[in-house]
Structure formats: C-alpha cells, structure tokens
Amino acid sequence: MIQRDGLITFGGDGPPIVLLHGLMGRATTWWRVARRLQPYGRVHGLDARGHGRGPRGGPWRTERFAEDVAAVLRTFDEPAVLIGHSMGGLHAWVTAATHPGLVRAVVCEDFAPDQRGRTVDTWRGYFESWPVPFRSLAHVREFFGDTGDYFIECVEEREDGYHLIASLPDLYEIAAEWGRRDFWEFVERVKCPLLAIEGERTAMPHGQQAELAARVPGGLGRHIVVQGAGHVVHDEAPETYLGAVEAFLSDVIG
C-alpha cells in the first residue's frame, strides 16, 4: 500500500478504481473492499478534504470536493470508476456530472440527493455523546459494535487517548450544506453507468435512492437494497455488497 498526499494506492492492475469514503472516514476504511476489487483494476482510496491526510480548510462545498477528486483523476491515463460511501457517493456522482470525460462508472452507497430541512443538531448530540477520548482501540470497537472495525480507522492516538481525526466543526459545516440544497441537477447530468446500493435500514429519505438510479439519463442507473444492512453497507453486509459491486464492474469494465 502506497500513500501520498491523501491518495492511497492499494494495488492491482488495470483501469483505475477510486474509493471515496463517507463523512468522518478516511481512505483506509476501504481496506477489505480494496483487496477484493484488485482483480478488476488498480485500486486507490482518497482522503477527502478535512479528513485523514487530505487538505485542511474549506471551502466545504460539494463542488470543491468534486474538484479535488477530478484533480486526482486527471493523473490517470484513462477514465476511472468511482465508488463512494455516503458523502463519497455524493462526491462520486457530482464528479461524474461535472467531469464526464474522467469517469467510467459510479457506485453510490446509501446517500440521497435531497435532504433539505434536515439539520446537524441530531448528529451533533450523537457525536458529542461519544466517550472521547477513547481509552484504546478495543474501546472504540466495543463502543461501535458491528461497525467497530470501520471506526478504528477514523481515530488517531493523542497523549490522552484516541480522538476523531476529522474536526467536528468541519464535519458539521460539511453536513449542513446537505440540509440546505438538493443535488438532483447533478444526477440528471451523469452520463455513465451508476449503481445505487441502499441499506434496508437506511436513514435516508424513503424512495430517493431508487429514484436516483431511475433519473440517471439513458437508463444507465441501477438500484439494489441490501437486506439487514444499515448505513455502512460495505461493512455490515460485505459479501452482499461486494457481490453487487463485482457484478457491476464485470459489466462496465469487462
């Protein structure tokens, strides 16, 4: 695994596949997925602005994140497949819409285009209830239960214990934008195949992820619901998630 300037190269040969993490995450949360996808191409992960080893400081608009992704894609010799979880799924389809020549296909995991009216207040209370600093990585795993392996990648050790790598005020500002605007205009400008993967226990607005796939022009959108999974589908139901992604990649890459 090679890391430079927030971009991790996990390995593999062939067309570029870039993994985009969700809010508060980082590229290394994709370790298990990245290993499975290496037969399909050269797999990379990108730390988003304000996360992991990504650039610090805003602006925190979605278009700025998409420009960061596009800057990486320009270093490749051919269009990339973008695979995003939550916030990363949003960044994936916005990048595909604004830079169609750089993107071969998109996988979006559990994110809806219109969350207007939602505020960060619920998330703020949840995040601030966490027993930070965590005393150990085992404490992180214990606290988060089924998603503990995911969250140990989202913390760093400091003198008094383990803290989130990302800044909570930055996370609140990023998420606040989602409650003020919708992103359907970008969905309707996507010109490549798109797979929307929804968790059965999603907290996203009902029906929007199916509509997301349906509104991709040219009938290029697909939608599946993964039974028993919540928001982090690739961690909670990895085999079902990977089976769907592998089938999709077989179609779009060959």
PDB file of C-alpha atoms in Angstrom, residues 18 20 46 64-74 76 82 91-92 95 99 102-103:
ATOM      1  CA  VAL A  18     -11.069   5.176  -6.778  1.00  0.00           C
ATOM      2  CA  LEU A  20     -14.331   7.703  -1.716  1.00  0.00           C
ATOM      3  CA  LEU A  46      -8.695   9.211  -1.464  1.00  0.00           C
ATOM      4  CA  ARG A  64     -14.919  21.805  -4.119  1.00  0.00           C
ATOM      5  CA  PHE A  65     -14.739  18.138  -3.089  1.00  0.00           C
ATOM      6  CA  ALA A  66     -15.570  17.098  -6.657  1.00  0.00           C
ATOM      7  CA  GLU A  67     -12.743  19.283  -7.974  1.00  0.00           C
ATOM      8  CA  ASP A  68     -10.363  17.543  -5.557  1.00  0.00           C
ATOM      9  CA  VAL A  69     -11.448  14.172  -6.955  1.00  0.00           C
ATOM     10  CA  ALA A  70     -11.143  15.400 -10.538  1.00  0.00           C
ATOM     11  CA  ALA A  71      -7.585  16.615  -9.879  1.00  0.00           C
ATOM     12  CA  VAL A  72      -6.632  13.044  -8.953  1.00  0.00           C
ATOM     13  CA  LEU A  73      -8.449  11.535 -11.930  1.00  0.00           C
ATOM     14  CA  ARG A  74      -6.501  13.750 -14.317  1.00  0.00           C
ATOM     15  CA  PHE A  76      -4.596   8.675 -14.737  1.00  0.00           C
ATOM     16  CA  LEU A  82     -15.673   5.980  -8.630  1.00  0.00           C
ATOM     17  CA  HIS A  91     -18.890  13.343  -4.477  1.00  0.00           C
ATOM     18  CA  ALA A  92     -18.712  10.494  -6.988  1.00  0.00           C
ATOM     19  CA  THR A  95     -17.656  14.476 -10.202  1.00  0.00           C
ATOM     20  CA  HIS A  99     -16.217  15.963 -15.424  1.00  0.00           C
ATOM     21  CA  LEU A 102     -12.862  11.443 -16.341  1.00  0.00           C
ATOM     22  CA  VAL A 103     -15.407   8.917 -15.004  1.00  0.00           C
TER      23      VAL A 103
END
